[in-house]
PDB file of C-alpha atoms in Angstrom:
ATOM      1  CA  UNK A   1     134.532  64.889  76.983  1.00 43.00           C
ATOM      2  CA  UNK A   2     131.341  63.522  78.779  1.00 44.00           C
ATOM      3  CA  UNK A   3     132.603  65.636  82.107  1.00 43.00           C
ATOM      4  CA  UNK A   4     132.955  69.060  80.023  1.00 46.00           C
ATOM      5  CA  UNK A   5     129.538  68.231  77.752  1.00 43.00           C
ATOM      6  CA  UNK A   6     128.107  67.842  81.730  1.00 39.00           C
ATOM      7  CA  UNK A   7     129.303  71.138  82.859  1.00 39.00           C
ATOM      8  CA  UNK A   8     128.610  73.019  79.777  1.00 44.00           C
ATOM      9  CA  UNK A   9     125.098  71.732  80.156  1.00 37.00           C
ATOM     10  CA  UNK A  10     124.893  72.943  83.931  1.00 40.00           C
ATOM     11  CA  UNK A  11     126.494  76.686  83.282  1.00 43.00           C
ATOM     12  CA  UNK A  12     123.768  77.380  79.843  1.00 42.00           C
ATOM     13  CA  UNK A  13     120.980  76.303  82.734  1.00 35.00           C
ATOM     14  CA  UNK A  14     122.044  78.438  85.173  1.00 39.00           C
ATOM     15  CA  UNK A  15     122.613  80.957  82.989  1.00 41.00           C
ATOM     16  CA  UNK A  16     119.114  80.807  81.701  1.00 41.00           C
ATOM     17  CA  UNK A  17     117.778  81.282  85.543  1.00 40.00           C
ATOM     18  CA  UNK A  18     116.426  77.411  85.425  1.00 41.00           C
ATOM     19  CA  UNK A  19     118.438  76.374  87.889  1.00 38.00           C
ATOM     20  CA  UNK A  20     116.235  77.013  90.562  1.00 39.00           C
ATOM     21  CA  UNK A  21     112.593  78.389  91.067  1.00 39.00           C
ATOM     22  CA  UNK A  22     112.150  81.932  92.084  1.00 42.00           C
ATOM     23  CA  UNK A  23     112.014  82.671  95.912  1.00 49.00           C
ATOM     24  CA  UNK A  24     109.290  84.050  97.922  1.00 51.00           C
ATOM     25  CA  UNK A  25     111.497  87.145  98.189  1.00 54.00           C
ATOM     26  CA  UNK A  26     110.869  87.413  94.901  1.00 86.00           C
ATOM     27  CA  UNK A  27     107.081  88.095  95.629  1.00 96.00           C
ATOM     28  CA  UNK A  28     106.444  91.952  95.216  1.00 98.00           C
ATOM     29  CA  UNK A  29     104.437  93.620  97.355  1.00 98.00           C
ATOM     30  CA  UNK A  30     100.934  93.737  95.364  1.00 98.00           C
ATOM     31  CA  UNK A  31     100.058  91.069  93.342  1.00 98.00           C
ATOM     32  CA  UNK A  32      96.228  89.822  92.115  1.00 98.00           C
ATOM     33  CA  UNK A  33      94.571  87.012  93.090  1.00 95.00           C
ATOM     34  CA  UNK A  34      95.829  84.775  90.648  1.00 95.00           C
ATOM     35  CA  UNK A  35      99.000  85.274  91.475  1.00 94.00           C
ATOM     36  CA  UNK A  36     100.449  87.620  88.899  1.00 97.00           C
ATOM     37  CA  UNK A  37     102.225  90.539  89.575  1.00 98.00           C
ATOM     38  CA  UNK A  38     101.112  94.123  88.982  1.00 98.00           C
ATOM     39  CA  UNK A  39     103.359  95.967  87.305  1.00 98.00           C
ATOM     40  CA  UNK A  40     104.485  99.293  87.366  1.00 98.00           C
ATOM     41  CA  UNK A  41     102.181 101.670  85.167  1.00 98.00           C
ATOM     42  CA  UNK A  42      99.528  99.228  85.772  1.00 98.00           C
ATOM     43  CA  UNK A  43      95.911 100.951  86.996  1.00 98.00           C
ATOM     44  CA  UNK A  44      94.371 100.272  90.357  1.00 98.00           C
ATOM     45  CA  UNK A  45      90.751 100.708  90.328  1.00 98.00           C
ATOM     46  CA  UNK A  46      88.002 100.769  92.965  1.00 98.00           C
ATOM     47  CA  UNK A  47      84.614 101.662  94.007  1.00 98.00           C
ATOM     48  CA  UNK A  48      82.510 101.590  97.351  1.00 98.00           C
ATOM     49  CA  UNK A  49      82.151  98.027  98.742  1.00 98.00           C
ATOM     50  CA  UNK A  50      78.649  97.014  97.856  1.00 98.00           C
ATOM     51  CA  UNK A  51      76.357  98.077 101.038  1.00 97.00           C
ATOM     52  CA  UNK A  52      78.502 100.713 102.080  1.00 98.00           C
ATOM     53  CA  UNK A  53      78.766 104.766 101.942  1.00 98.00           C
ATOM     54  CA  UNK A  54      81.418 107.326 101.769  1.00 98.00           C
ATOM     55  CA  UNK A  55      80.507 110.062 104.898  1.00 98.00           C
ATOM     56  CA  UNK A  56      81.841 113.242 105.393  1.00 97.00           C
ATOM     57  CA  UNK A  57      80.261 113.847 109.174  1.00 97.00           C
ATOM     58  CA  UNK A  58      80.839 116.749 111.393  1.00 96.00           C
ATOM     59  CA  UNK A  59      82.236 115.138 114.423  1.00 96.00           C
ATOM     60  CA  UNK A  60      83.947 111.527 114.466  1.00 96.00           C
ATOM     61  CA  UNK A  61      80.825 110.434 116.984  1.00 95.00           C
ATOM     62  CA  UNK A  62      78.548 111.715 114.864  1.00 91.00           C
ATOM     63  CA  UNK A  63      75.983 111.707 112.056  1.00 94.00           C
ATOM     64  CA  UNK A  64      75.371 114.354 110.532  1.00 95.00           C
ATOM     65  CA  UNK A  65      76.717 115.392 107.182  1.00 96.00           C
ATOM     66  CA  UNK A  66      76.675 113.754 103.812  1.00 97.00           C
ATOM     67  CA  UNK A  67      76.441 110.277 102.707  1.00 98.00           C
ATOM     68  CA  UNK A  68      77.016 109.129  99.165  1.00 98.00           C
ATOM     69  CA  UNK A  69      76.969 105.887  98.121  1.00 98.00           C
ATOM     70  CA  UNK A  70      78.810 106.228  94.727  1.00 98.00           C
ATOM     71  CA  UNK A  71      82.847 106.840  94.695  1.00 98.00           C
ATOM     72  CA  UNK A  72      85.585 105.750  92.853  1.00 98.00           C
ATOM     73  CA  UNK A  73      89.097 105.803  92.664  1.00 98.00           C
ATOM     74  CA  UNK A  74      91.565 104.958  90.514  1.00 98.00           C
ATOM     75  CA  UNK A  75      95.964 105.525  90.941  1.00 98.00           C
ATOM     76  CA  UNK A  76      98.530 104.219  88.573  1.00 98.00           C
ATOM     77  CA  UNK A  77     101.284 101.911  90.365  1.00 98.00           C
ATOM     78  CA  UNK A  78     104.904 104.159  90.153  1.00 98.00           C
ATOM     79  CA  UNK A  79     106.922 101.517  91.920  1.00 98.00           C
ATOM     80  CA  UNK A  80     105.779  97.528  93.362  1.00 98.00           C
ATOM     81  CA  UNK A  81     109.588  96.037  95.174  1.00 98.00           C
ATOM     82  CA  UNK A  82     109.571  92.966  96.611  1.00 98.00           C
ATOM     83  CA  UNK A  83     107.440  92.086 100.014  1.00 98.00           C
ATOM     84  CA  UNK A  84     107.895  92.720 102.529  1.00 98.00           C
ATOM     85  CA  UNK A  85     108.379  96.624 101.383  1.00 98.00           C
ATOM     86  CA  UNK A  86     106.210  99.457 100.224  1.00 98.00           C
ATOM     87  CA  UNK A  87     104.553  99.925  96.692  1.00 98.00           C
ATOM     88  CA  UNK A  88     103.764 103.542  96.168  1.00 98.00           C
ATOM     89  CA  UNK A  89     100.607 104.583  93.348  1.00 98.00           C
ATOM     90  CA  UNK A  90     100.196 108.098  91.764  1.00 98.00           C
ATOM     91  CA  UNK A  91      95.864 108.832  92.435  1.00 98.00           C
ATOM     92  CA  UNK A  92      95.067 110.706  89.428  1.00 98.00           C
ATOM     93  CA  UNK A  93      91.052 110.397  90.336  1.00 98.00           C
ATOM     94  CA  UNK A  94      89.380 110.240  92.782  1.00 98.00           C
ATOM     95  CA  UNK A  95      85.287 111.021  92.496  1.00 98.00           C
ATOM     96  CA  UNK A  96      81.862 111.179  94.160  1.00 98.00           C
ATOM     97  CA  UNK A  97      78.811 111.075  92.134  1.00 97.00           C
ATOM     98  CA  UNK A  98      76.262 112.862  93.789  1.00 96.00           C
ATOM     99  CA  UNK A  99      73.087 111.475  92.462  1.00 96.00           C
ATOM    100  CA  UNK A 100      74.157 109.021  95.345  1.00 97.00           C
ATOM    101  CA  UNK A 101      74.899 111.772  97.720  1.00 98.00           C
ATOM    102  CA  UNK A 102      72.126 112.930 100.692  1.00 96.00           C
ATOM    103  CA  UNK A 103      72.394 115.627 103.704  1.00 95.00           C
ATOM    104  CA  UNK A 104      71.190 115.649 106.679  1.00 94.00           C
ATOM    105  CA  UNK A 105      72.731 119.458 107.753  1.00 91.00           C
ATOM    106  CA  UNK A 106      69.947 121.401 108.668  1.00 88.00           C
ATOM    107  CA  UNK A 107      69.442 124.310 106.547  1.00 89.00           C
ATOM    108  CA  UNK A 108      70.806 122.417 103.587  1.00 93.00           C
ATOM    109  CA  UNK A 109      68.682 120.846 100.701  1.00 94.00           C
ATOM    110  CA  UNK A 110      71.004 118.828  98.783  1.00 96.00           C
ATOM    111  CA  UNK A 111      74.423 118.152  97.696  1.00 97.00           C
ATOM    112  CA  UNK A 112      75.574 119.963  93.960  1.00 97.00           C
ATOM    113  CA  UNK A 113      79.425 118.566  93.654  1.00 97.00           C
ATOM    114  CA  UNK A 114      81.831 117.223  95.513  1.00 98.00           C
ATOM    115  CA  UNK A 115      85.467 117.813  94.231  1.00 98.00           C
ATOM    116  CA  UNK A 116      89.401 115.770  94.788  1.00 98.00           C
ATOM    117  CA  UNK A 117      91.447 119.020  94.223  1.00 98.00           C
ATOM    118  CA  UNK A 118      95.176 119.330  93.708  1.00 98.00           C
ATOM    119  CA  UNK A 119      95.399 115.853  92.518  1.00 98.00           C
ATOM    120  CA  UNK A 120      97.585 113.664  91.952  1.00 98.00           C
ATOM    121  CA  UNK A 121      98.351 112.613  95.315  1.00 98.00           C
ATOM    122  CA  UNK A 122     100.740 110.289  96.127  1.00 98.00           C
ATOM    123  CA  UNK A 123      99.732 106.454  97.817  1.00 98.00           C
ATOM    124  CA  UNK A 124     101.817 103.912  99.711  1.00 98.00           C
ATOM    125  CA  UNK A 125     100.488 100.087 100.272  1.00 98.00           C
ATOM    126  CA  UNK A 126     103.111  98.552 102.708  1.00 98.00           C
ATOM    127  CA  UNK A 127     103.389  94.861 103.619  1.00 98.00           C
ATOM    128  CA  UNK A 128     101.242  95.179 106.978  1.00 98.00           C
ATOM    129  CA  UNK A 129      98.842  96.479 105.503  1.00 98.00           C
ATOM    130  CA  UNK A 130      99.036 100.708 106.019  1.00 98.00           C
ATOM    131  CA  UNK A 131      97.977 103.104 103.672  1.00 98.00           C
ATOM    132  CA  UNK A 132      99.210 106.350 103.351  1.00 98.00           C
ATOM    133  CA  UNK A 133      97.663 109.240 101.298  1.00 98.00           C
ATOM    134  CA  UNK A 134     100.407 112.549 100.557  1.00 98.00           C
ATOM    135  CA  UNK A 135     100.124 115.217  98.864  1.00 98.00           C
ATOM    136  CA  UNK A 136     102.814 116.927  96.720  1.00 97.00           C
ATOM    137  CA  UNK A 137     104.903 119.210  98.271  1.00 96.00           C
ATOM    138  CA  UNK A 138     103.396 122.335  99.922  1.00 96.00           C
ATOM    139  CA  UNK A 139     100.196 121.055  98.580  1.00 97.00           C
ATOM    140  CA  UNK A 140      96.971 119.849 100.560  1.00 98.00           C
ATOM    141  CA  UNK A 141      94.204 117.071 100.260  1.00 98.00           C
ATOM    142  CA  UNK A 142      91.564 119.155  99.734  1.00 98.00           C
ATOM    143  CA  UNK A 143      87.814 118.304  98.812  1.00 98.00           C
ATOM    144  CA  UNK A 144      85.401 120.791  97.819  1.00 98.00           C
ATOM    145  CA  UNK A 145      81.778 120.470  98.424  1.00 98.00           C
ATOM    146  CA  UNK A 146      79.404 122.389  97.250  1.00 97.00           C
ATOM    147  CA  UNK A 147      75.322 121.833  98.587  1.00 97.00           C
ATOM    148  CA  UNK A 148      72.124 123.471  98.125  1.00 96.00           C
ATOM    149  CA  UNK A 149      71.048 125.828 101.095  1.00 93.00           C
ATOM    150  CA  UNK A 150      67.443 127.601 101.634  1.00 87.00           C
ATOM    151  CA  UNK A 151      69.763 130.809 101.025  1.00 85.00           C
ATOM    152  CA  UNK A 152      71.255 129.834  97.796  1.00 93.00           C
ATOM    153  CA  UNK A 153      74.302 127.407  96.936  1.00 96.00           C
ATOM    154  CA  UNK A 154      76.949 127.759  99.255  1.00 96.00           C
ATOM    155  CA  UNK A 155      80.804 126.362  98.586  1.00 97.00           C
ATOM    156  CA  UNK A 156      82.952 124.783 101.313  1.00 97.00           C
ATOM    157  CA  UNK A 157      86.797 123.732 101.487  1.00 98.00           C
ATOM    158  CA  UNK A 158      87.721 121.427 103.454  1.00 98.00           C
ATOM    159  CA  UNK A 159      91.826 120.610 103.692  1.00 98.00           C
ATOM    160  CA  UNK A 160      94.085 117.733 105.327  1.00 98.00           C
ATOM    161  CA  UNK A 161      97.895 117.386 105.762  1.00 98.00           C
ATOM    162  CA  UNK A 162      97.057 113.650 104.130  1.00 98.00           C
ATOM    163  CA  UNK A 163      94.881 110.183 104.478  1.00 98.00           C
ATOM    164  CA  UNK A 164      96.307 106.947 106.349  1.00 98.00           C
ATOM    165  CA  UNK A 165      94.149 103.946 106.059  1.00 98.00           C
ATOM    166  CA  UNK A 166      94.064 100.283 105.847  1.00 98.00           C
ATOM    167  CA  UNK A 167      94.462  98.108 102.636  1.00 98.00           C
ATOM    168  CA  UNK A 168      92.881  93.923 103.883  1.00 98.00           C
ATOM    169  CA  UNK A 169      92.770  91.150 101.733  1.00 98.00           C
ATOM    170  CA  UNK A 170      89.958  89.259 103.140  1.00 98.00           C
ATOM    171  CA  UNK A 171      88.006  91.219 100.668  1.00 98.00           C
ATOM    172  CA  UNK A 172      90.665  92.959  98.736  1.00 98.00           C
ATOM    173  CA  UNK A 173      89.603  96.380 100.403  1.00 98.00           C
ATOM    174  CA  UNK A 174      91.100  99.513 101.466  1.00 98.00           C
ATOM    175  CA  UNK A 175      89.268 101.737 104.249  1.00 98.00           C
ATOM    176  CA  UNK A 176      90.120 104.918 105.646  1.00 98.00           C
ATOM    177  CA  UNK A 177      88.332 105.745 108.956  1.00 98.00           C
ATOM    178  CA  UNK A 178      87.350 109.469 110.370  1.00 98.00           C
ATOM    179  CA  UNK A 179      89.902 111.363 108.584  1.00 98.00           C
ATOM    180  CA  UNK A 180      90.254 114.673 109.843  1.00 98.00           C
ATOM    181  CA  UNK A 181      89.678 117.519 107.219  1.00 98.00           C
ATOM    182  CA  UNK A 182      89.268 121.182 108.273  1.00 98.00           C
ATOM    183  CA  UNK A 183      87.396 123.916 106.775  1.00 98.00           C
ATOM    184  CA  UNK A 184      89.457 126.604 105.258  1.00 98.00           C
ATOM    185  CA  UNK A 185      86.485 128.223 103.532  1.00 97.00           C
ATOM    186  CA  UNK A 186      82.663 128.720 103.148  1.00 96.00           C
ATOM    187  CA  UNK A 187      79.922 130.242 105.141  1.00 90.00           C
ATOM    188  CA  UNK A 188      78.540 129.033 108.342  1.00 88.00           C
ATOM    189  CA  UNK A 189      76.475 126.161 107.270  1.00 88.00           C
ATOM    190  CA  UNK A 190      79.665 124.811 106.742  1.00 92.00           C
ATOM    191  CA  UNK A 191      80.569 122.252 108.983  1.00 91.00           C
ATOM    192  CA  UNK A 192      84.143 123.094 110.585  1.00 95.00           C
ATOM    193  CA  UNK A 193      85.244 119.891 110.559  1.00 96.00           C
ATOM    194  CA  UNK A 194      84.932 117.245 108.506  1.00 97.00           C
ATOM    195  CA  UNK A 195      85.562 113.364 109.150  1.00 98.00           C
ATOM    196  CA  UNK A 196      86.367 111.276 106.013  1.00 98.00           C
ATOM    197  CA  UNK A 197      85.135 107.322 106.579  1.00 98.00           C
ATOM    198  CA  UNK A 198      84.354 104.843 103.141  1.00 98.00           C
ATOM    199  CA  UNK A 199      85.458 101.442 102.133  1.00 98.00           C
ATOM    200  CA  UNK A 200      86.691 100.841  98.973  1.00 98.00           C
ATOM    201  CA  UNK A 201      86.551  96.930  97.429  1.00 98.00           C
ATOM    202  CA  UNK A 202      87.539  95.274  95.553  1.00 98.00           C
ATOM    203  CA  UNK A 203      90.789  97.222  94.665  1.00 98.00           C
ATOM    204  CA  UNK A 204      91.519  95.730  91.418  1.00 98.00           C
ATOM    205  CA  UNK A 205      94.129  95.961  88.064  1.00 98.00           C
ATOM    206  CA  UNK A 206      92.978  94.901  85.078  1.00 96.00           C
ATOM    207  CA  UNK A 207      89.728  93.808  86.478  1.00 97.00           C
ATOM    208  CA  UNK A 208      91.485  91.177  89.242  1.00 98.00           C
ATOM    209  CA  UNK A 209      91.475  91.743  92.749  1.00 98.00           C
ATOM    210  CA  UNK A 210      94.679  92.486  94.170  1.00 98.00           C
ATOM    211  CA  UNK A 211      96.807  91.173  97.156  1.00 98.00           C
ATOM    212  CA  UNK A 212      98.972  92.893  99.531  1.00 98.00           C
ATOM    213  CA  UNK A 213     101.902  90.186  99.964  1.00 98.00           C
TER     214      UNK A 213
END
């Protein structure tokens, strides 16, 4: 009787999944700081690490364009397996608030708006660290800036096939560095190209920084 009481015992355990702890495989790929996971639906939010700027310059070399100095994101998490693997967000915003924003074009006074168009795009944060930006099918990133000109207000679109960048967990950051946008639109005080560069930390969910596992 004591034999079966034993094995009863040991089957209601396992049964329970107390047998044994979980296993790092268990881990997914994002988790915060204090160790909990982030779950799918959860919201990832960011703005520019403190001391830094978002540029949009006209050559990767250079520097001239715009600056701003307030930007945000935020994407909501659609899938988080476990590490090592890929965790894929949905960005539904992405802004620039241009009381923060300055030019240095010449010709042009000021920056009115700058725009995230044919949102939401779609994010991957993989295990090693790479960050990918797509859009949805037959779609563009696309950003539209509009500035102030000695001629008038002027309008100019600038489009990529998508972002790649780089998500680091020393400070719970993810940068993206000259990203190539062209213009498809606006008059000639409109840079061709433009080159994307900001950092964004911390990256956090429910206000806690989050790890890349």
């Amino acid at each position: 009787m004591r034999t079966r009481t034993l094995l009863a015992l040991t089957a209601t355990v396992a049964a329970l999944g107390l047998a044994a702890p979980a296993s790092a495989a268990d881990t997914p790929v994002l988790t915060t700081t204090d160790g909990a996971a982030v779950a799918v639906g959860d919201v990832l939010d960011a703005s520019l690490a403190s001391g830094t700027a978002a540029t949009f310059y006209s050559s990767a070399t250079g520097t001239s364009g715009i600056s701003c100095t307030k930007s945000a994101f935020s994407a909501t998490v659609t899938d988080n397996p476990a590490a090592p693997g890929t965790a894929t967000e949905s960005l539904t915003q992405h802004s620039f608030d241009t009381s923060g924003c300055s030019t240095n074009v010449v010709g042009v006074l000021g920056v009115s708006g700058i725009t995230v168009d044919n949102l939401p795009y779609t994010t991957s944060v993989s295990s090693d660290g790479n960050v990918s930006v797509t859009p949805a099918a037959g779609s563009t990133v696309q950003s539209t800036v509009k500035l102030r000109t000695l001629l008038g207000s002027i309008t100019c679109v600038y489009q990529a096939p998508g972002l790649t960048g780089t998500a680091n967990n020393a400070d719970n950051s993810i940068s993206f560095s000259n990203q190539h946008f062209t213009k498809v639109s606006g008059s000639s005080l409109c840079f061709a190209n433009a080159f994307f560069t900001a950092k964004y930390a911390p990256v956090t969910a429910g206000g806690v920084a989050v790890h890349v596992n």
